[in-house]
Short mmCIF file of C-alpha atoms in Angstrom, two decimals:
data_model
loop_
_atom_site.label_atom_id
_atom_site.label_comp_id
_atom_site.label_asym_id
_atom_site.label_seq_id
_atom_site.Cartn_x
_atom_site.Cartn_y
_atom_site.Cartn_z
CA MET A 1 31.46 16.40 -33.22
CA SER A 2 27.85 16.00 -33.84
CA GLU A 3 25.63 17.34 -31.96
CA SER A 4 23.71 14.86 -31.11
CA LEU A 5 26.94 12.81 -29.66
CA LEU A 6 27.29 15.70 -27.16
CA ALA A 7 24.08 15.86 -26.73
CA ARG A 8 24.07 12.01 -25.18
CA ILE A 9 27.77 13.01 -24.10
CA GLY A 10 26.39 15.56 -21.83
CA PHE A 11 23.52 13.19 -20.65
CA ARG A 12 25.85 11.02 -19.57
CA VAL A 13 27.52 13.09 -17.46
CA ARG A 14 24.78 14.70 -15.80
CA LEU A 15 23.68 11.08 -14.99
CA VAL A 16 27.46 10.37 -13.46
CA TRP A 17 27.45 13.13 -11.47
CA CYS A 18 23.65 13.24 -10.15
CA VAL A 19 24.61 9.64 -9.01
CA LEU A 20 27.40 10.28 -7.71
CA ALA A 21 26.01 13.00 -5.38
CA VAL A 22 23.58 10.79 -4.52
CA TYR A 23 25.26 8.56 -3.01
CA PHE A 24 27.67 10.97 -1.72
CA ASP A 25 24.86 12.55 0.43
CA ALA A 26 23.76 8.98 1.65
CA LEU A 27 27.27 8.26 3.31
CA ARG A 28 27.30 12.53 4.97
CA MET A 29 23.82 11.55 6.31
CA GLU A 30 23.89 7.91 7.48
CA PRO A 31 27.76 7.08 7.21
CA ALA A 32 26.90 3.57 9.63
CA LYS A 33 24.53 2.66 6.94
CA PHE A 34 26.08 2.86 4.50
CA LEU A 35 29.54 1.80 5.25
CA VAL A 36 27.21 -1.66 5.96
CA ALA A 37 25.71 -1.75 3.51
CA THR A 38 28.25 -1.65 1.80
CA LYS A 39 29.69 -4.67 3.32
CA TRP A 40 27.18 -6.40 2.69
CA TRP A 41 27.36 -5.21 -0.80
CA ILE A 42 31.39 -6.40 -1.00
CA LEU A 43 30.44 -9.96 0.50
CA ARG A 44 28.01 -10.32 -2.52
CA LYS A 45 24.64 -10.38 -0.72
CA LYS A 46 22.73 -8.38 -2.86
CA VAL A 47 19.42 -8.82 -1.79
CA ARG A 48 20.43 -7.46 1.34
CA ALA A 49 22.94 -4.41 -0.04
CA ARG A 50 19.89 -3.75 -1.60
CA GLY A 51 17.87 -3.88 1.41
CA GLN A 52 20.00 -0.91 3.35
CA PHE A 53 21.02 0.95 0.60
CA ALA A 54 17.57 2.09 -1.07
CA PRO A 55 16.09 3.62 1.76
CA LEU A 56 19.56 5.51 2.72
CA LEU A 57 20.08 6.92 -1.36
CA SER A 58 15.85 7.98 -1.19
CA ARG A 59 16.97 10.30 1.10
CA SER A 60 19.05 12.80 -0.80
CA SER A 61 17.39 16.23 -1.93
CA ARG A 62 18.89 14.37 -5.50
CA ALA A 63 17.18 11.12 -5.46
CA TYR A 64 14.04 12.13 -7.45
CA PRO A 65 16.08 14.25 -10.16
CA LEU A 66 17.88 11.30 -11.26
CA TRP A 67 14.81 9.21 -11.30
CA LEU A 68 14.45 12.01 -13.70
CA LEU A 69 17.13 11.79 -15.50
CA LYS A 70 17.31 7.99 -16.28
CA ARG A 71 13.29 7.38 -16.16
CA HIS A 72 12.11 10.62 -18.36
CA ARG A 73 15.15 10.82 -21.59
CA GLY A 74 12.59 11.28 -24.18
CA ARG A 75 8.96 12.15 -24.67
CA SER A 76 6.44 10.44 -24.57
CA ARG A 77 4.78 10.34 -28.22
CA ASP A 78 0.70 10.55 -29.46
CA LEU A 79 0.71 6.50 -30.90
CA GLY A 80 -1.58 8.27 -34.03
CA ILE A 81 -4.65 8.25 -31.22
CA ASP A 82 -7.38 11.54 -33.08
CA PRO A 83 -7.19 14.18 -30.26
CA LEU A 84 -10.35 14.86 -31.28
CA ALA A 85 -11.90 10.77 -30.20
CA ALA A 86 -10.58 11.60 -26.98
CA ALA A 87 -11.74 15.42 -26.67
CA VAL A 88 -10.63 17.06 -23.26
CA ILE A 89 -11.92 19.88 -21.83
CA ALA A 90 -10.52 21.38 -18.66
CA LEU A 91 -11.78 22.90 -16.02
CA VAL A 92 -9.15 25.48 -14.38
CA ASP A 93 -10.11 26.11 -10.35
CA THR A 94 -8.77 29.34 -9.55
CA SER A 95 -10.72 29.04 -6.06
CA GLY A 96 -7.39 27.87 -4.56
CA PRO A 97 -4.10 29.96 -3.30
CA HIS A 98 -2.23 31.15 -6.96
CA ASP A 99 -0.81 34.02 -8.52
CA ALA A 100 -1.84 35.31 -12.19
CA LEU A 101 2.06 33.73 -13.65
CA GLN A 102 0.55 30.57 -12.13
CA LEU A 103 -2.98 30.35 -13.04
CA GLN A 104 -0.85 31.74 -17.14
CA GLN A 105 1.50 28.80 -16.11
CA THR A 106 -1.10 26.58 -15.81
CA ILE A 107 -2.58 27.47 -19.11
CA LYS A 108 0.01 27.28 -21.01
CA SER A 109 1.01 23.97 -20.17
CA LEU A 110 -2.98 23.33 -21.30
CA HIS A 111 -2.59 24.96 -24.13
CA ASP A 112 0.70 23.03 -25.45
CA GLN A 113 -1.33 19.58 -25.77
CA GLY A 114 -4.41 21.04 -27.22
CA VAL A 115 -6.60 20.83 -24.02
CA ALA A 116 -9.28 23.06 -24.50
CA TYR A 117 -10.37 25.19 -20.95
CA HIS A 118 -12.52 27.02 -18.59
CA THR A 119 -11.53 29.19 -15.25
CA VAL A 120 -13.53 28.62 -12.54
CA GLN A 121 -13.85 30.84 -9.56
CA GLY A 122 -15.87 29.25 -7.00
CA ALA A 123 -18.85 26.88 -8.03
CA PHE A 124 -19.15 26.58 -12.08
CA ARG A 125 -22.83 27.36 -12.38
CA SER A 126 -21.67 30.71 -14.51
CA ILE A 127 -19.93 28.54 -17.29
CA LEU A 128 -22.04 25.70 -17.57
CA PRO A 129 -23.58 26.99 -20.29
CA ALA A 130 -20.85 27.38 -22.52
CA LEU A 131 -19.56 23.67 -21.11
CA ILE A 132 -22.94 21.53 -22.35
CA ALA A 133 -22.05 23.59 -25.73
CA ASP A 134 -18.56 21.74 -26.26
CA LEU A 135 -20.01 19.18 -24.98
CA ALA A 136 -23.06 18.52 -27.22
CA SER A 137 -20.90 18.93 -30.17
CA ARG A 138 -18.82 16.03 -29.47
CA ASP A 139 -19.23 12.62 -29.86
CA SER A 140 -17.18 11.88 -26.56
CA ALA A 141 -16.01 13.74 -24.47
CA TRP A 142 -13.80 14.10 -20.91
CA ILE A 143 -13.56 16.67 -18.52
CA MET A 144 -10.25 17.29 -16.70
CA PRO A 145 -10.53 19.23 -12.54
CA ILE A 146 -7.12 20.72 -12.91
CA MET A 147 -5.82 23.82 -10.00
CA ALA A 148 -3.99 26.88 -11.65
CA GLY A 149 -0.45 26.98 -10.62
CA ASP A 150 -0.63 23.44 -11.68
CA SER A 151 0.23 22.11 -15.42
CA LEU A 152 0.45 18.90 -16.99
CA ALA A 153 3.70 17.29 -17.57
CA SER A 154 5.28 16.84 -20.81
CA GLY A 155 3.22 13.87 -22.65
CA ALA A 156 0.52 13.95 -20.61
CA MET A 157 -2.33 14.20 -23.05
CA ALA A 158 -0.73 10.97 -25.46
CA ALA A 159 -0.98 9.48 -22.46
CA TYR A 160 -4.45 10.22 -21.22
CA ARG A 161 -5.77 9.76 -24.90
CA GLN A 162 -3.55 5.85 -24.36
CA ALA A 163 -6.11 5.08 -21.37
CA ILE A 164 -9.37 6.52 -22.91
CA VAL A 165 -8.71 4.06 -26.49
CA GLN A 166 -8.60 1.47 -24.07
CA THR A 167 -10.95 1.41 -20.93
CA GLN A 168 -15.19 2.15 -20.34
CA ALA A 169 -13.82 3.52 -16.73
CA SER A 170 -15.67 6.71 -16.14
CA ILE A 171 -12.37 8.23 -14.50
CA ILE A 172 -9.06 7.62 -15.18
CA TYR A 173 -6.03 9.36 -12.66
CA ALA A 174 -2.45 9.64 -12.57
CA ASP A 175 0.71 9.92 -10.44
CA ASP A 176 1.61 13.91 -9.74
CA ASP A 177 4.74 15.47 -8.33
CA CYS A 178 4.88 19.25 -6.77
CA ILE A 179 7.04 21.88 -8.42
CA SER A 180 8.00 24.69 -6.33
CA PRO A 181 7.95 28.90 -7.75
CA SER A 182 10.91 27.98 -8.67
CA GLY A 183 10.07 24.91 -10.80
CA LYS A 184 12.10 22.56 -9.11
CA ARG A 185 10.12 19.18 -9.01
CA HIS A 186 9.71 17.24 -6.23
CA ASP A 187 7.56 14.31 -3.80
CA PRO A 188 6.48 12.24 -6.30
CA HIS A 189 3.58 10.65 -5.43
CA PHE A 190 3.58 6.90 -7.52
CA LYS A 191 -0.36 6.14 -6.26
CA PRO A 192 -1.75 2.49 -6.55
CA ASP A 193 -3.65 0.71 -9.19
CA TRP A 194 -8.06 1.88 -7.53
CA ASN A 195 -7.79 1.33 -3.83
CA ALA A 196 -10.91 2.17 -2.51
CA PRO A 197 -11.02 2.49 1.34
CA LEU A 198 -7.99 4.43 1.17
CA PHE A 199 -9.68 6.73 -0.85
CA GLU A 200 -11.79 7.31 1.41
CA CYS A 201 -9.89 8.40 3.38
CA CYS A 202 -7.24 9.72 1.25
CA ASP A 203 -8.73 11.55 -2.00
CA TYR A 204 -5.36 10.41 -4.39
CA VAL A 205 -7.95 11.34 -7.86
CA THR A 206 -9.11 14.85 -7.87
CA GLY A 207 -7.16 16.90 -9.15
CA ALA A 208 -4.50 14.91 -11.46
CA CYS A 209 -7.84 12.94 -13.63
CA LEU A 210 -10.16 12.96 -15.89
CA LEU A 211 -13.34 12.11 -15.62
CA ARG A 212 -15.95 11.60 -18.72
CA ALA A 213 -18.34 14.36 -19.24
CA ASP A 214 -22.04 13.37 -18.21
CA LEU A 215 -24.28 16.65 -17.64
CA PRO A 216 -26.75 15.32 -15.29
CA PHE A 217 -23.77 14.30 -12.69
CA MET A 218 -21.64 18.21 -13.37
CA ASP A 219 -25.27 19.57 -12.82
CA THR A 220 -25.52 18.26 -9.22
CA ALA A 221 -21.77 19.95 -8.98
CA ALA A 222 -22.49 23.15 -10.22
CA ASP A 223 -23.18 25.37 -7.09
CA ARG A 224 -20.49 23.41 -4.77
CA ARG A 225 -17.14 25.41 -4.00
CA ASP A 226 -15.40 21.50 -3.30
CA TRP A 227 -16.80 20.72 -6.54
CA ALA A 228 -13.84 18.97 -8.74
CA SER A 229 -13.78 16.59 -5.48
CA CYS A 230 -18.02 16.28 -6.29
CA LEU A 231 -17.79 15.21 -9.40
CA VAL A 232 -15.00 13.10 -9.06
CA ARG A 233 -17.25 11.66 -6.48
CA GLN A 234 -19.98 11.76 -8.56
CA ALA A 235 -18.50 9.64 -10.91
CA LEU A 236 -18.07 6.62 -8.68
CA ASP A 237 -21.52 6.20 -7.95
CA THR A 238 -22.48 6.10 -11.72
CA THR A 239 -20.22 3.14 -13.02
CA PRO A 240 -19.14 0.15 -11.79
CA VAL A 241 -16.32 0.45 -13.47
CA LYS A 242 -12.90 0.62 -11.75
CA PRO A 243 -11.33 3.90 -11.88
CA VAL A 244 -8.00 3.44 -14.59
CA HIS A 245 -4.43 4.84 -13.04
CA VAL A 246 -2.10 5.67 -15.45
CA PRO A 247 1.43 4.70 -13.32
CA ALA A 248 3.47 8.05 -14.81
CA VAL A 249 3.65 11.14 -13.43
CA LEU A 250 1.15 12.98 -15.48
CA HIS A 251 0.69 16.27 -13.35
CA HIS A 252 3.43 19.00 -11.69
CA ARG A 253 0.88 20.53 -8.34
CA LEU A 254 1.19 23.04 -6.16
CA GLN A 255 -0.37 21.32 -2.96
CA ARG A 256 -2.80 18.49 -2.87
CA PRO A 257 -5.73 16.50 -0.76
CA GLN A 258 -4.57 15.75 2.58
CA PRO A 259 -5.15 12.65 4.36
CA MET A 260 -8.52 13.40 6.58
CA LEU A 261 -6.93 12.27 9.97
CA PRO A 262 -7.37 11.37 12.38
CA LEU A 263 -9.25 8.86 11.24
CA ALA A 264 -13.25 8.08 12.73
CA LYS A 265 -14.20 5.65 15.28
CA LEU A 266 -16.08 3.32 14.00
CA THR A 267 -19.59 2.56 15.16
CA SER A 268 -20.95 -0.18 17.40
CA LEU A 269 -21.34 -3.57 15.64
CA GLU A 270 -24.85 -4.36 15.80
CA CYS A 271 -24.26 -8.19 17.14
CA PHE A 272 -21.14 -9.80 17.97
CA PRO A 273 -20.82 -13.15 16.07
CA LEU A 274 -18.99 -15.57 17.57
CA VAL A 275 -15.39 -15.10 16.64
CA SER A 276 -12.86 -18.20 17.48
CA VAL A 277 -9.14 -16.93 18.66
CA ILE A 278 -6.44 -19.96 18.18
CA ILE A 279 -3.05 -19.32 19.61
CA PRO A 280 -0.72 -22.00 18.47
CA THR A 281 2.63 -21.83 21.79
CA ARG A 282 5.13 -23.26 22.89
CA ASN A 283 7.05 -22.76 26.43
CA ARG A 284 7.30 -19.20 26.70
CA VAL A 285 4.65 -18.74 29.13
CA ASP A 286 5.78 -14.82 29.58
CA LEU A 287 4.50 -14.29 26.37
CA LEU A 288 1.56 -16.49 27.06
CA ARG A 289 0.05 -14.86 29.71
CA THR A 290 0.65 -11.54 28.29
CA CYS A 291 -1.22 -12.36 25.52
CA LEU A 292 -4.39 -13.69 27.43
CA ASP A 293 -4.22 -11.12 29.88
CA GLY A 294 -5.11 -8.73 26.76
CA LEU A 295 -7.25 -10.97 25.95
CA ALA A 296 -9.02 -10.55 28.61
CA ARG A 297 -9.59 -7.00 28.22
CA THR A 298 -10.62 -7.06 25.55
CA ALA A 299 -14.20 -5.59 24.70
CA TYR A 300 -15.36 -8.26 22.30
CA PRO A 301 -18.68 -10.49 24.39
CA ASN A 302 -18.42 -13.99 22.48
CA LEU A 303 -14.69 -15.41 22.80
CA GLU A 304 -13.82 -18.68 22.09
CA VAL A 305 -10.13 -18.91 22.63
CA ILE A 306 -8.13 -22.26 22.09
CA VAL A 307 -4.55 -22.55 22.52
CA VAL A 308 -2.85 -24.97 20.70
CA ASP A 309 0.51 -26.79 22.76
CA ASN A 310 3.13 -27.32 20.36
CA ASP A 311 5.02 -29.79 22.72
CA SER A 312 5.92 -27.70 25.89
CA ASP A 313 8.80 -29.23 28.10
CA ASP A 314 9.11 -25.80 30.45
CA VAL A 315 7.52 -26.83 33.93
CA ALA A 316 6.02 -23.19 33.98
CA THR A 317 4.56 -23.19 30.57
CA LEU A 318 3.38 -27.19 31.89
CA ASP A 319 1.76 -25.15 34.91
CA TYR A 320 0.11 -22.19 34.10
CA LEU A 321 -1.88 -24.45 30.52
CA ALA A 322 -3.27 -26.19 33.48
CA ARG A 323 -4.09 -24.11 35.16
CA LEU A 324 -5.92 -21.95 32.65
CA ASP A 325 -10.03 -21.68 33.63
CA SER A 326 -11.91 -24.26 30.90
CA GLY A 327 -15.00 -22.53 30.71
CA ARG A 328 -13.15 -19.74 29.32
CA TYR A 329 -10.27 -21.97 27.07
CA ARG A 330 -9.55 -24.70 25.00
CA VAL A 331 -6.04 -26.45 25.38
CA LEU A 332 -5.35 -28.48 22.03
CA ARG A 333 -2.31 -30.63 22.30
CA HIS A 334 -0.17 -31.26 18.99
CA HIS A 335 2.63 -33.58 18.91
CA GLY A 336 5.46 -33.57 16.17
CA PRO A 337 7.60 -30.62 14.78
CA PHE A 338 6.25 -26.66 14.23
CA ASN A 339 4.05 -26.10 11.53
CA TYR A 340 2.04 -23.31 11.85
CA SER A 341 -0.04 -24.09 8.62
CA ALA A 342 -1.49 -27.91 10.23
CA ILE A 343 -1.61 -26.20 13.80
CA ASN A 344 -4.05 -23.61 12.28
CA ASN A 345 -5.90 -26.06 10.03
CA ARG A 346 -6.11 -28.28 13.43
CA ALA A 347 -7.21 -25.95 15.62
CA VAL A 348 -9.83 -24.54 12.83
CA SER A 349 -11.28 -27.33 12.13
CA GLN A 350 -12.40 -28.02 15.80
CA ALA A 351 -13.86 -24.62 15.95
CA SER A 352 -16.45 -22.95 16.26
CA GLY A 353 -16.33 -19.38 15.20
CA GLU A 354 -18.13 -17.73 12.47
CA LEU A 355 -14.79 -16.01 12.45
CA ILE A 356 -11.81 -16.75 12.99
CA CYS A 357 -8.84 -15.33 14.49
CA LEU A 358 -4.97 -16.10 14.20
CA LEU A 359 -3.33 -14.95 16.69
CA ASN A 360 0.65 -15.04 17.85
CA ASN A 361 1.66 -15.90 21.17
CA ASP A 362 3.52 -13.10 20.74
CA ILE A 363 0.87 -10.46 19.92
CA GLU A 364 0.14 -8.01 23.28
CA ILE A 365 -2.79 -6.29 23.36
CA ILE A 366 -2.78 -2.49 24.52
CA ALA A 367 -6.56 -1.22 22.90
CA SER A 368 -9.37 -2.94 24.12
CA ASP A 369 -11.72 -2.19 20.71
CA TRP A 370 -9.34 -4.48 18.36
CA LEU A 371 -10.96 -6.89 17.95
CA ALA A 372 -14.27 -5.29 17.34
CA ILE A 373 -12.70 -2.90 14.65
CA MET A 374 -11.31 -6.17 12.62
CA VAL A 375 -14.64 -8.07 12.72
CA THR A 376 -16.05 -4.82 11.67
CA ALA A 377 -13.64 -4.95 8.42
CA ALA A 378 -14.39 -9.00 8.09
CA LEU A 379 -18.45 -8.80 7.58
CA LYS A 380 -18.26 -6.43 4.80
CA PRO A 381 -19.05 -8.40 1.14
CA ASP A 382 -15.59 -7.91 -0.11
CA VAL A 383 -12.94 -8.70 2.02
CA GLY A 384 -11.17 -11.97 2.91
CA ALA A 385 -8.12 -11.17 5.21
CA VAL A 386 -7.65 -8.60 7.45
CA GLY A 387 -5.04 -7.36 9.43
CA ALA A 388 -4.06 -4.85 12.08
CA ARG A 389 -1.42 -2.66 12.45
CA LEU A 390 1.52 -4.54 14.18
CA LEU A 391 4.26 -2.62 16.00
CA TYR A 392 7.61 -3.40 18.13
CA PRO A 393 8.39 -2.64 21.14
CA ASP A 394 9.95 0.41 21.06
CA GLY A 395 6.79 1.96 18.90
CA ARG A 396 8.24 1.63 15.24
CA ILE A 397 5.48 -0.94 12.82
CA GLN A 398 6.09 -3.81 12.53
CA HIS A 399 3.03 -4.67 9.19
CA ALA A 400 1.03 -2.78 8.29
CA GLY A 401 -0.13 -5.00 5.35
CA VAL A 402 2.21 -7.29 3.16
CA VAL A 403 3.70 -5.88 -0.59
CA ILE A 404 4.21 -9.25 -3.41
CA GLY A 405 7.68 -8.76 -4.56
CA MET A 406 9.71 -7.36 -2.05
CA GLY A 407 13.14 -9.08 -2.32
CA ASN A 408 11.52 -10.85 -4.60
CA ALA A 409 9.14 -12.83 -2.31
CA ALA A 410 7.35 -10.89 -0.08
CA GLY A 411 7.81 -8.13 2.80
CA HIS A 412 6.18 -6.09 5.53
CA ALA A 413 4.79 -2.12 4.31
CA HIS A 414 6.71 0.12 5.86
CA ARG A 415 8.70 -1.44 8.49
CA PHE A 416 10.03 0.66 11.12
CA VAL A 417 7.86 3.46 10.27
CA ASN A 418 6.88 5.86 13.25
CA PRO A 419 3.65 5.87 13.78
CA ALA A 420 3.61 10.14 14.47
CA GLU A 421 5.85 9.88 11.26
CA VAL A 422 4.12 11.06 7.57
CA GLY A 423 6.08 8.48 5.88
CA TYR A 424 4.61 7.90 2.75
CA PHE A 425 1.95 10.27 2.09
CA SER A 426 0.71 8.58 5.74
CA ARG A 427 -0.18 5.06 3.89
CA HIS A 428 0.55 3.70 7.88
CA ASN A 429 -1.56 5.23 8.65
CA LEU A 430 -4.41 4.70 6.67
CA PRO A 431 -7.11 1.21 6.09
CA GLN A 432 -6.63 0.04 2.70
CA PHE A 433 -7.01 -3.04 0.63
CA THR A 434 -3.72 -4.57 0.63
CA THR A 435 -2.34 -7.86 -1.28
CA ALA A 436 -2.16 -9.66 1.53
CA VAL A 437 -1.56 -9.03 5.55
CA THR A 438 0.33 -11.15 8.45
CA ALA A 439 -1.47 -14.01 10.39
CA ALA A 440 0.44 -12.46 13.22
CA CYS A 441 -2.82 -10.95 14.03
CA LEU A 442 -5.65 -11.90 10.99
CA VAL A 443 -9.04 -12.20 10.66
CA VAL A 444 -11.22 -13.20 8.45
CA ARG A 445 -14.34 -15.33 7.99
CA ARG A 446 -14.41 -19.36 8.73
CA ASP A 447 -16.23 -20.44 5.51
CA ARG A 448 -13.90 -17.86 3.37
CA PHE A 449 -11.11 -19.60 4.65
CA TYR A 450 -12.25 -23.32 4.64
CA ALA A 451 -12.97 -22.24 0.44
CA ALA A 452 -9.56 -20.81 -0.47
CA GLY A 453 -8.67 -24.21 1.37
CA MET A 454 -6.75 -23.46 3.99
CA LEU A 455 -3.23 -22.83 5.43
CA ASP A 456 -1.15 -25.17 2.62
CA GLU A 457 0.78 -27.33 5.47
CA GLU A 458 3.40 -29.01 2.70
CA ASN A 459 4.69 -26.49 0.77
CA PHE A 460 4.39 -23.61 3.55
CA PRO A 461 4.38 -25.29 7.58
CA VAL A 462 6.21 -22.77 8.58
CA ALA A 463 6.96 -19.03 5.88
CA PHE A 464 4.75 -17.60 3.74
CA ASN A 465 1.62 -19.24 4.73
CA ASP A 466 -0.38 -16.64 5.43
CA VAL A 467 0.36 -14.89 1.88
CA ASP A 468 -0.29 -17.88 0.19
CA LEU A 469 -3.61 -17.60 1.69
CA CYS A 470 -4.56 -14.48 0.82
CA LEU A 471 -4.03 -14.41 -2.57
CA ARG A 472 -5.80 -17.32 -3.01
CA LEU A 473 -8.67 -15.78 -0.97
CA ASN A 474 -8.09 -12.58 -3.02
CA GLU A 475 -8.58 -14.69 -5.86
CA MET A 476 -11.71 -15.46 -4.85
CA GLY A 477 -13.07 -11.93 -5.07
CA TRP A 478 -12.43 -11.54 -0.98
CA GLN A 479 -9.51 -8.66 -1.06
CA SER A 480 -6.81 -8.18 1.80
CA PHE A 481 -7.59 -5.78 4.20
CA TYR A 482 -5.00 -3.39 6.79
CA GLU A 483 -6.59 -2.08 9.15
CA PRO A 484 -4.27 0.64 12.06
CA ARG A 485 -7.52 1.33 13.92
CA ALA A 486 -6.19 -1.97 15.02
CA THR A 487 -3.43 -1.40 16.41
CA LEU A 488 -1.30 -3.90 18.66
CA ILE A 489 2.35 -5.30 19.52
CA HIS A 490 3.85 -8.00 18.12
CA HIS A 491 6.79 -9.36 20.28
CA GLU A 492 9.19 -10.03 17.73
CA SER A 493 12.99 -9.35 17.92
CA VAL A 494 13.76 -5.59 15.45
CA SER A 495 17.87 -7.96 16.11
CA ARG A 496 17.66 -11.05 15.16
CA GLY A 497 19.59 -11.69 11.97
CA ARG A 498 18.85 -13.12 8.63
CA ASP A 499 20.67 -16.29 9.28
CA ALA A 500 19.13 -19.19 10.32
CA ASP A 501 20.69 -22.42 11.01
CA PRO A 502 21.02 -25.07 8.48
CA ILE A 503 18.04 -26.86 8.65
CA GLY A 504 15.24 -23.77 8.94
CA ALA A 505 17.36 -21.99 6.29
CA ALA A 506 16.46 -25.19 3.77
CA ARG A 507 12.98 -25.54 5.11
CA PHE A 508 12.96 -21.10 4.36
CA ALA A 509 14.98 -21.86 0.84
CA ARG A 510 12.31 -23.95 -0.63
CA GLU A 511 9.26 -22.24 0.99
CA LEU A 512 10.46 -19.36 -0.89
CA ALA A 513 11.09 -21.69 -3.89
CA ALA A 514 7.86 -22.72 -3.64
CA LEU A 515 6.19 -19.31 -3.68
CA GLN A 516 7.92 -17.35 -6.42
CA GLN A 517 6.91 -20.83 -8.48
CA ARG A 518 3.56 -20.83 -7.79
CA TRP A 519 2.59 -16.76 -7.78
CA HIS A 520 5.92 -16.05 -9.78
CA THR A 521 6.76 -12.95 -7.29
CA ALA A 522 9.82 -12.12 -8.96
CA GLU A 523 8.20 -10.92 -11.46
CA PHE A 524 5.02 -10.12 -9.39
CA VAL A 525 4.09 -6.22 -9.17
CA ASP A 526 1.93 -5.54 -6.76
CA SER A 527 -1.16 -3.53 -8.41
CA TYR A 528 -1.47 -1.80 -4.05
CA HIS A 529 2.47 -1.08 -4.51
CA HIS A 530 4.09 0.98 -7.98
CA PRO A 531 6.65 -0.11 -10.25
CA ASP A 532 8.64 2.80 -10.09
CA LEU A 533 8.89 2.26 -6.30
CA SER A 534 11.93 0.05 -4.69
CA ARG A 535 11.45 -3.25 -4.16
CA ALA A 536 14.13 -4.07 -2.46
CA SER A 537 13.14 -1.37 0.62
CA GLU A 538 10.20 -2.39 3.12
CA THR A 539 9.64 1.26 3.30
CA PHE A 540 7.96 3.30 0.42
CA VAL A 541 10.88 4.78 -1.38
CA ILE A 542 11.87 5.62 -4.69
CA ARG A 543 12.72 2.85 -7.68
CA LEU A 544 16.51 4.26 -8.74
#
């Protein structure tokens, strides 16, 4: 039997053993949930089963080793690119916690992939002359700030060199994982494509990137002890080209920069443009009363509140609507079947605000500054729809942005995560660009709402109208934005099943088909998510 055949058999045995071990871990940790997921798989409800299996399997300590076995069967190859045409000089920061052996491991990983280096203790002013001499002898050069103790993954420079020849950007960054003293790899960080507001709160670039060499900005950072992050920020400021993301784990790290939490409070608005708050409602006076009471406590002085009643027939609701102060509230009557898009479009056409706030009647307002926070984001020149962090009544997250492609459609990011948990690198607690946000609580400039064509009443009367709107806004250069500092409660039932009555199910199927046809969500790769994160789970877990 040949050695290659023995190797393939050995690999297959390791793979099968690791798969079984991951499933056993999931069964041992959450037997009830595991059995429910298995039931749905047996009943051929595979989308539902995958959605329940994904977070269970990811909790196993052997999930990442399994991913490594499945995805890293071979080494990356340098496809004939001349290393001299993409020269890289590493600056090894020795100021952090490490020992002599870890430093040698870093240097060995650089040497093995042909990367020249300088070691830096504290600021790098002392090595600047040597660095300048190195750079002067090369037509095109890049520098790699790297912490002592960190190392390059096998094939990292091949992947970087391929990226170098394809970009005019000044920063190229990659995914990373952590490595224990024993050499075990864990906690991979599968990063989004460039997300400027997220970077402002969580530096996911420094220590896992290349920077195009530029002597003037290196000189300005030469006396800084935080020179590595300073170089990254200088590079961001000196080029309009967005950093390029290599979606592959190219760095093994001892430690990473941590998110800057808690978030700084926003400065008060200098002016308060008129906001038209639109609330569709039908019966359920208890929900509407809670919502309007919260609006009355909202610290925003320039509000127009429009309540759109869709054929309420409950006596208490009709009496409550009749008694609303006409000086503070406008009540519009909208007759006919529930069409969320048509209801809101009609109200927007009669609104006066510079900004529109779409607000569900089952939203409970818990802090007075929520609207000012959302308006602050919506007024930025590159922002379209702004979404809040919405919590279930039990405190877990219901909405923290929308990821396109989940379940081959769209899903709420970080659903069921407790805000106090770290979750996926604290993403649920950080303001950031997203591909879409929910219209349960959404703020957008009125002129941009019109420019994008408003909500689609024909194709998306109930579901996915907000996703479709956000995608159209994004195409026009106004990116969706998630703002966790605006946190509200959404009284959407946690336990509500997915199956609906036949009419509702048929309607949803039509809307899903329209979404998939228009936006190709079955193949859509969300740039703010990651190809190696599961499309089956709304929590950010590894794709197995």
